[in-house]
Amino acid sequence: MVIFCGIGGRMVEVTYDNGETSALKKGIFDGLPIGVGYMPVALTFGLIAGSTGLTVAESVLMSMVVFAGASQYMALSMIALGSGALEIVLATFIVNFRHLLMSASIHERAEKSSKKVKALYAFGLTDEVFAVASTKSPPVKSGYIIGTAIVAYSSWVLFTAVGFFAGTVLPYFLQESMAIALYALFIALLIPSIKKDGKIVIILAILGGAFHTVFQLFMSTGWAIMLATIVAVVVFEMFQLVGKKEVQAK
Amino acid sequence: MSMPIVWMIIGMGVVTYIPRLLPLVMLNTENWPVWSKRMLSRVPYAVLGALIFPGIISVHENVWFGVVGGVIAVILAYIGTPLIVVVGGAIAALAVMTVFL
């Protein structure tokens, strides 16, 4: 209908609005697997937070304000060891430094939008939200990223609270099996890209995984992921340059 | 709530938010060379590889859980099932394995 009656800018505007709503819905739908994947991790976090001596308000506040799994777990073990607050904040910064790279990468793929909107979804850019959003073909809608982040965040906060009171409410065999969820999600994100872009994606993923396997032996996981990503991308670029030169030489 | 803990949580929140926020609102890559943009566009695939390996191997004491879950996920994703089904399928497969092993 819009297509027939719309003229110029007005038509674009109308379709844009519709696009935003459906982008949000699509984002929420694609966020569901993250919600499922966060469930066992958040339940366990709530449980351990309780046994570390945090109150329920402190545990839930941490999930609401920080929203970063690895560093929240690290904070708990540091609290248990008697580390100071400043030390814990510094360690958190170091672990989350890798998000600079992910944020920069999303910057290239996301649609143009106001700084306010970007500041909003930046808060939700966990590894998993980044992974879902960045495997969409650009330009990725802001609404899509926000939808994905909302589901991830809700699951994280809600199940932190549930975990605090009930511990792992899931039956043991399910709690154990759910550890595969986020890995299955990452695979599910990678495969369509492989089908679309082929060898490039496979090689980059293998390089990323291989370098991470090596680096994590002697550095913390946040840095290992960041460094592995940088080295993988640089090595790939260099091989491609060498390949091109050889073709030219012939 | 004890105030030192609350301040620590706020501090953790700020240092987590900053790296997620700054590149998004501050970068201006319009005049960056093509090769640097190309490399940034490849970051997601390398990140995904790093997020999968080596972590998937250690989802269970028995390495086969990770392998089986991974293979099921690859098959389900390859035939084009939605994300949530891939994730559910991998969980179901491991749940069955846990019950029978």
Coordinates of C-alpha atoms in Angstrom, one line a residue:
Chain A
M1 CA 0.0 0.0 0.0
V2 CA 2.7 2.4 1.0
I3 CA 4.5 1.7 -2.2
F4 CA 1.5 2.7 -4.3
C5 CA 0.5 5.9 -2.5
G6 CA 3.8 7.1 -1.1
I7 CA 5.7 9.9 -2.8
G8 CA 9.5 10.5 -2.4
G9 CA 10.7 11.1 1.1
R10 CA 7.4 10.2 2.7
M11 CA 7.4 6.7 1.4
V12 CA 10.9 6.1 2.6
E13 CA 9.9 7.4 6.0
V14 CA 6.9 5.1 6.3
T15 CA 8.8 2.0 5.3
Y16 CA 11.6 2.9 7.6
D17 CA 9.3 3.1 10.6
N18 CA 7.8 -0.3 9.8
G19 CA 11.3 -1.6 9.3
E20 CA 12.3 -0.5 12.8
T21 CA 9.5 -2.3 14.5
S22 CA 10.2 -5.6 12.7
A23 CA 13.9 -5.1 13.3
L24 CA 13.2 -5.0 17.0
K25 CA 11.1 -8.1 16.8
K26 CA 13.7 -9.9 14.8
G27 CA 16.3 -8.9 17.2
I28 CA 14.2 -10.2 20.1
F29 CA 13.7 -13.5 18.3
D30 CA 17.4 -13.9 17.6
G31 CA 18.2 -13.0 21.2
L32 CA 16.2 -15.9 22.5
P33 CA 19.1 -18.4 22.1
I34 CA 21.4 -16.1 24.0
G35 CA 18.7 -15.9 26.7
V36 CA 18.7 -19.7 26.9
G37 CA 22.5 -19.8 26.9
Y38 CA 22.8 -17.3 29.7
M39 CA 20.4 -19.2 31.9
P40 CA 22.7 -21.8 33.4
V41 CA 25.6 -19.2 33.6
A42 CA 23.5 -16.7 35.4
L43 CA 21.9 -19.3 37.7
T44 CA 25.4 -20.4 38.7
F45 CA 26.5 -16.8 39.2
G46 CA 23.6 -16.1 41.5
L47 CA 24.3 -19.2 43.5
I48 CA 28.0 -18.5 43.9
A49 CA 27.4 -14.9 44.6
G50 CA 25.3 -15.9 47.6
S51 CA 27.8 -18.3 48.9
T52 CA 30.6 -15.7 48.5
G53 CA 28.6 -13.5 50.9
L54 CA 26.9 -11.0 48.6
T55 CA 23.3 -10.1 49.4
V56 CA 20.6 -10.7 46.8
A57 CA 20.5 -7.0 46.1
E58 CA 24.2 -6.8 45.5
S59 CA 24.2 -9.8 43.2
V60 CA 21.4 -8.6 41.1
L61 CA 22.8 -5.1 41.0
M62 CA 26.1 -6.4 39.7
S63 CA 24.3 -8.3 36.9
M64 CA 22.2 -5.1 36.1
V65 CA 25.1 -2.7 36.1
V66 CA 28.1 -4.7 34.8
F67 CA 26.4 -7.2 32.4
A68 CA 29.6 -9.1 31.7
G69 CA 29.8 -12.8 32.6
A70 CA 33.5 -13.4 32.7
S71 CA 34.4 -10.4 34.8
Q72 CA 31.5 -11.0 37.3
Y73 CA 32.7 -14.5 38.0
M74 CA 36.2 -13.1 38.3
A75 CA 35.0 -10.5 40.8
L76 CA 33.4 -13.2 42.9
S77 CA 36.6 -15.2 43.1
M78 CA 38.6 -12.1 43.9
I79 CA 36.2 -11.1 46.7
A80 CA 36.6 -14.6 48.1
L81 CA 40.4 -14.2 48.0
G82 CA 40.0 -10.8 49.8
S83 CA 41.1 -8.6 47.0
G84 CA 40.4 -4.8 47.2
A85 CA 37.7 -3.1 45.2
L86 CA 40.2 -1.1 43.1
E87 CA 42.0 -4.3 42.2
I88 CA 38.7 -5.9 41.1
V89 CA 37.7 -2.8 39.0
L90 CA 41.1 -2.8 37.3
A91 CA 40.9 -6.5 36.6
T92 CA 37.4 -6.0 35.1
F93 CA 38.8 -3.3 32.8
I94 CA 41.5 -5.6 31.6
V95 CA 39.1 -8.5 30.9
N96 CA 36.7 -6.3 29.0
F97 CA 39.3 -4.4 27.0
R98 CA 38.5 -6.7 24.1
H99 CA 35.2 -5.1 23.6
L100 CA 37.0 -2.1 22.0
L101 CA 37.6 -4.3 19.0
M102 CA 34.0 -5.6 18.8
S103 CA 32.6 -2.2 19.3
A104 CA 34.8 -0.9 16.4
S105 CA 33.7 -3.8 14.2
I106 CA 30.0 -3.1 14.9
H107 CA 30.6 0.5 14.1
E108 CA 31.4 -0.5 10.6
R109 CA 28.3 -2.7 10.2
A110 CA 25.6 -0.9 12.1
E111 CA 23.2 1.5 10.3
K112 CA 23.8 5.2 10.9
S113 CA 22.0 6.3 14.0
S114 CA 22.3 9.0 16.7
K115 CA 24.9 8.8 19.5
K116 CA 22.1 8.3 22.0
V117 CA 20.9 5.1 20.3
K118 CA 24.4 3.9 19.9
A119 CA 25.1 4.6 23.6
L120 CA 22.1 2.6 24.5
Y121 CA 23.0 -0.6 22.6
A122 CA 26.7 -0.3 23.4
F123 CA 25.8 -1.2 27.0
G124 CA 24.4 -4.5 25.7
L125 CA 27.4 -5.5 23.5
T126 CA 28.4 -8.7 25.2
D127 CA 30.4 -11.3 23.2
E128 CA 27.2 -13.0 22.4
V129 CA 25.1 -10.0 21.4
F130 CA 28.1 -8.9 19.3
A131 CA 28.3 -12.3 17.7
V132 CA 24.6 -12.3 16.7
A133 CA 24.5 -8.7 15.5
S134 CA 27.8 -8.8 13.6
T135 CA 26.9 -11.9 11.5
K136 CA 23.9 -10.0 10.1
S137 CA 24.5 -8.5 6.7
P138 CA 25.2 -4.8 7.0
P139 CA 23.7 -2.3 7.6
V140 CA 22.5 -3.9 10.9
K141 CA 19.5 -2.1 12.3
S142 CA 19.8 -0.4 15.7
G143 CA 16.4 -1.9 16.6
Y144 CA 17.8 -5.3 15.9
I145 CA 20.8 -4.9 18.2
I146 CA 18.6 -3.4 20.9
G147 CA 16.1 -6.3 20.7
T148 CA 18.8 -8.9 20.9
A149 CA 20.4 -7.1 23.9
I150 CA 17.1 -6.8 25.8
V151 CA 16.5 -10.5 25.7
A152 CA 20.1 -11.3 26.7
Y153 CA 20.0 -8.7 29.5
S154 CA 16.6 -9.8 30.9
S155 CA 17.7 -13.4 31.0
W156 CA 21.0 -12.5 32.7
V157 CA 19.4 -10.3 35.4
L158 CA 16.4 -12.6 36.0
F159 CA 18.3 -15.8 36.4
T160 CA 20.9 -14.2 38.6
A161 CA 18.1 -13.5 41.1
V162 CA 16.6 -17.0 40.6
G163 CA 20.0 -18.6 41.1
F164 CA 20.6 -16.7 44.3
F165 CA 17.5 -18.1 45.9
A166 CA 17.0 -21.5 44.3
G167 CA 20.5 -22.3 43.1
T168 CA 20.5 -24.4 40.0
V169 CA 16.8 -25.0 39.7
L170 CA 17.3 -27.0 36.6
P171 CA 17.7 -30.8 36.9
Y172 CA 21.4 -31.7 37.0
F173 CA 21.5 -33.4 33.6
L174 CA 19.9 -30.4 31.9
Q175 CA 22.1 -27.8 33.7
E176 CA 25.1 -29.8 32.5
S177 CA 23.9 -30.1 28.9
M178 CA 23.0 -26.4 28.7
A179 CA 26.8 -25.6 28.9
I180 CA 26.8 -26.4 25.1
A181 CA 24.2 -23.7 24.4
L182 CA 26.4 -20.7 23.7
Y183 CA 28.9 -22.8 21.7
A184 CA 26.0 -24.1 19.6
L185 CA 24.9 -20.5 19.1
F186 CA 28.3 -19.5 17.9
I187 CA 28.4 -22.4 15.4
A188 CA 24.9 -21.5 14.2
L189 CA 26.1 -18.0 13.5
L190 CA 29.2 -19.1 11.7
I191 CA 27.6 -21.7 9.3
P192 CA 25.4 -19.3 7.3
S193 CA 28.4 -17.0 6.8
I194 CA 30.5 -20.0 5.6
K195 CA 27.7 -20.9 3.2
K196 CA 27.6 -17.4 1.9
D197 CA 31.3 -16.3 1.8
G198 CA 33.0 -19.7 1.9
K199 CA 36.7 -20.2 2.5
I200 CA 37.4 -16.8 3.9
V201 CA 35.1 -17.3 6.8
I202 CA 36.4 -20.9 7.5
I203 CA 40.0 -19.8 7.5
L204 CA 39.4 -16.8 9.7
A205 CA 37.5 -18.8 12.2
I206 CA 40.1 -21.6 12.3
L207 CA 42.9 -19.0 12.7
G208 CA 41.0 -17.3 15.5
G209 CA 40.4 -20.6 17.3
A210 CA 43.9 -21.8 16.8
F211 CA 45.6 -18.6 18.1
H212 CA 43.2 -18.5 21.0
T213 CA 44.0 -22.1 21.9
V214 CA 47.7 -21.1 22.1
F215 CA 47.4 -17.7 23.7
Q216 CA 45.0 -18.8 26.5
L217 CA 47.8 -21.1 27.8
F218 CA 49.7 -18.1 29.1
M219 CA 47.3 -15.1 29.3
S220 CA 43.8 -14.4 30.7
T221 CA 40.9 -15.2 28.4
G222 CA 39.9 -11.6 27.7
W223 CA 43.3 -10.8 26.3
A224 CA 43.7 -14.1 24.6
I225 CA 40.5 -13.6 22.6
M226 CA 41.4 -10.1 21.6
L227 CA 45.0 -10.9 20.6
A228 CA 43.9 -14.1 18.7
T229 CA 41.4 -12.0 16.7
I230 CA 43.9 -9.4 15.8
V231 CA 46.6 -11.9 14.9
A232 CA 44.1 -14.0 12.9
V233 CA 42.9 -11.0 10.8
V234 CA 46.5 -9.7 10.2
V235 CA 47.9 -13.1 9.3
F236 CA 45.0 -13.6 6.9
E237 CA 45.6 -10.2 5.3
M238 CA 49.3 -10.9 4.8
F239 CA 48.7 -14.3 3.2
Q240 CA 46.2 -12.6 0.9
L241 CA 48.7 -9.9 -0.1
V242 CA 51.4 -12.6 -0.7
G243 CA 48.9 -14.6 -2.8
K244 CA 48.1 -11.5 -4.9
K245 CA 51.7 -10.7 -5.5
E246 CA 52.4 -14.2 -6.7
V247 CA 49.6 -14.1 -9.1
Q248 CA 50.8 -10.8 -10.5
A249 CA 54.4 -12.1 -10.8
K250 CA 53.1 -14.9 -13.0
Chain B
M1 CA 23.7 -3.3 50.7
S2 CA 27.2 -2.3 51.8
M3 CA 28.4 0.9 50.2
P4 CA 31.9 -0.2 49.3
I5 CA 30.4 -3.1 47.3
V6 CA 28.0 -0.8 45.6
W7 CA 30.9 1.5 44.6
M8 CA 32.9 -1.4 43.4
I9 CA 30.0 -2.6 41.2
I10 CA 29.5 0.9 39.8
G11 CA 33.3 1.0 39.0
M12 CA 33.1 -2.4 37.3
G13 CA 30.1 -1.2 35.3
V14 CA 31.9 2.0 34.1
V15 CA 35.0 0.2 33.0
T16 CA 32.9 -2.4 31.2
Y17 CA 30.8 0.2 29.4
I18 CA 33.7 2.4 28.3
P19 CA 35.3 -0.1 25.8
R20 CA 31.8 -1.0 24.5
L21 CA 30.9 2.6 24.0
L22 CA 33.9 4.6 22.8
P23 CA 34.6 3.1 19.4
L24 CA 30.9 3.2 18.5
V25 CA 30.4 6.9 19.3
M26 CA 34.0 8.3 18.7
L27 CA 35.4 6.5 15.7
N28 CA 35.3 8.2 12.3
T29 CA 36.4 5.6 9.9
E30 CA 35.3 7.4 6.7
N31 CA 38.9 8.4 5.8
W32 CA 40.5 5.2 6.9
P33 CA 42.4 3.2 4.3
V34 CA 40.4 0.4 2.6
W35 CA 42.6 -2.4 4.1
S36 CA 41.9 -1.3 7.6
K37 CA 38.1 -1.4 7.0
R38 CA 38.5 -4.7 5.3
M39 CA 40.3 -6.1 8.4
L40 CA 37.6 -4.7 10.7
S41 CA 34.9 -6.4 8.7
R42 CA 36.7 -9.7 9.2
V43 CA 36.8 -9.4 13.0
P44 CA 33.5 -11.2 13.6
Y45 CA 34.6 -14.5 12.0
A46 CA 37.9 -14.6 13.9
V47 CA 36.1 -13.7 17.1
L48 CA 33.6 -16.5 16.6
G49 CA 36.4 -19.0 16.0
A50 CA 38.1 -17.8 19.2
L51 CA 34.8 -18.0 21.1
I52 CA 34.2 -21.6 20.0
F53 CA 37.8 -23.0 20.4
P54 CA 39.1 -24.2 22.7
G55 CA 36.1 -23.7 25.1
I56 CA 33.8 -26.1 23.4
I57 CA 36.1 -29.0 24.2
S58 CA 35.7 -28.4 28.0
V59 CA 31.9 -28.1 28.3
H60 CA 32.1 -31.5 30.1
E61 CA 34.8 -33.7 31.6
N62 CA 34.1 -36.0 28.7
V63 CA 35.4 -34.2 25.5
W64 CA 32.9 -36.2 23.4
F65 CA 30.1 -34.0 24.8
G66 CA 31.6 -31.0 23.2
V67 CA 32.3 -32.8 19.9
V68 CA 28.9 -34.3 19.6
G69 CA 27.1 -31.1 20.5
G70 CA 29.3 -29.2 18.0
V71 CA 28.6 -31.7 15.2
I72 CA 24.8 -31.6 15.9
A73 CA 24.9 -27.8 15.8
V74 CA 26.8 -27.8 12.5
I75 CA 24.3 -30.2 10.9
L76 CA 21.2 -28.3 12.2
A77 CA 22.7 -24.9 11.2
Y78 CA 23.7 -26.3 7.8
I79 CA 20.2 -27.4 6.9
G80 CA 19.1 -23.9 7.8
T81 CA 17.1 -24.3 11.1
P82 CA 16.6 -21.2 13.2
L83 CA 19.2 -20.3 15.8
I84 CA 17.0 -21.4 18.7
V85 CA 16.4 -24.8 17.2
V86 CA 20.1 -25.3 16.7
V87 CA 20.7 -24.4 20.4
G88 CA 17.8 -26.6 21.6
G89 CA 18.9 -29.5 19.5
A90 CA 22.5 -29.4 20.8
I91 CA 21.2 -29.2 24.4
A92 CA 18.8 -32.1 23.8
A93 CA 21.5 -34.3 22.3
L94 CA 23.8 -33.8 25.3
A95 CA 20.9 -34.3 27.7
V96 CA 20.2 -37.7 26.1
M97 CA 24.0 -38.5 26.3
T98 CA 24.0 -37.6 30.0
V99 CA 21.1 -39.9 30.7
F100 CA 22.6 -42.8 28.9
L101 CA 26.3 -42.5 29.7

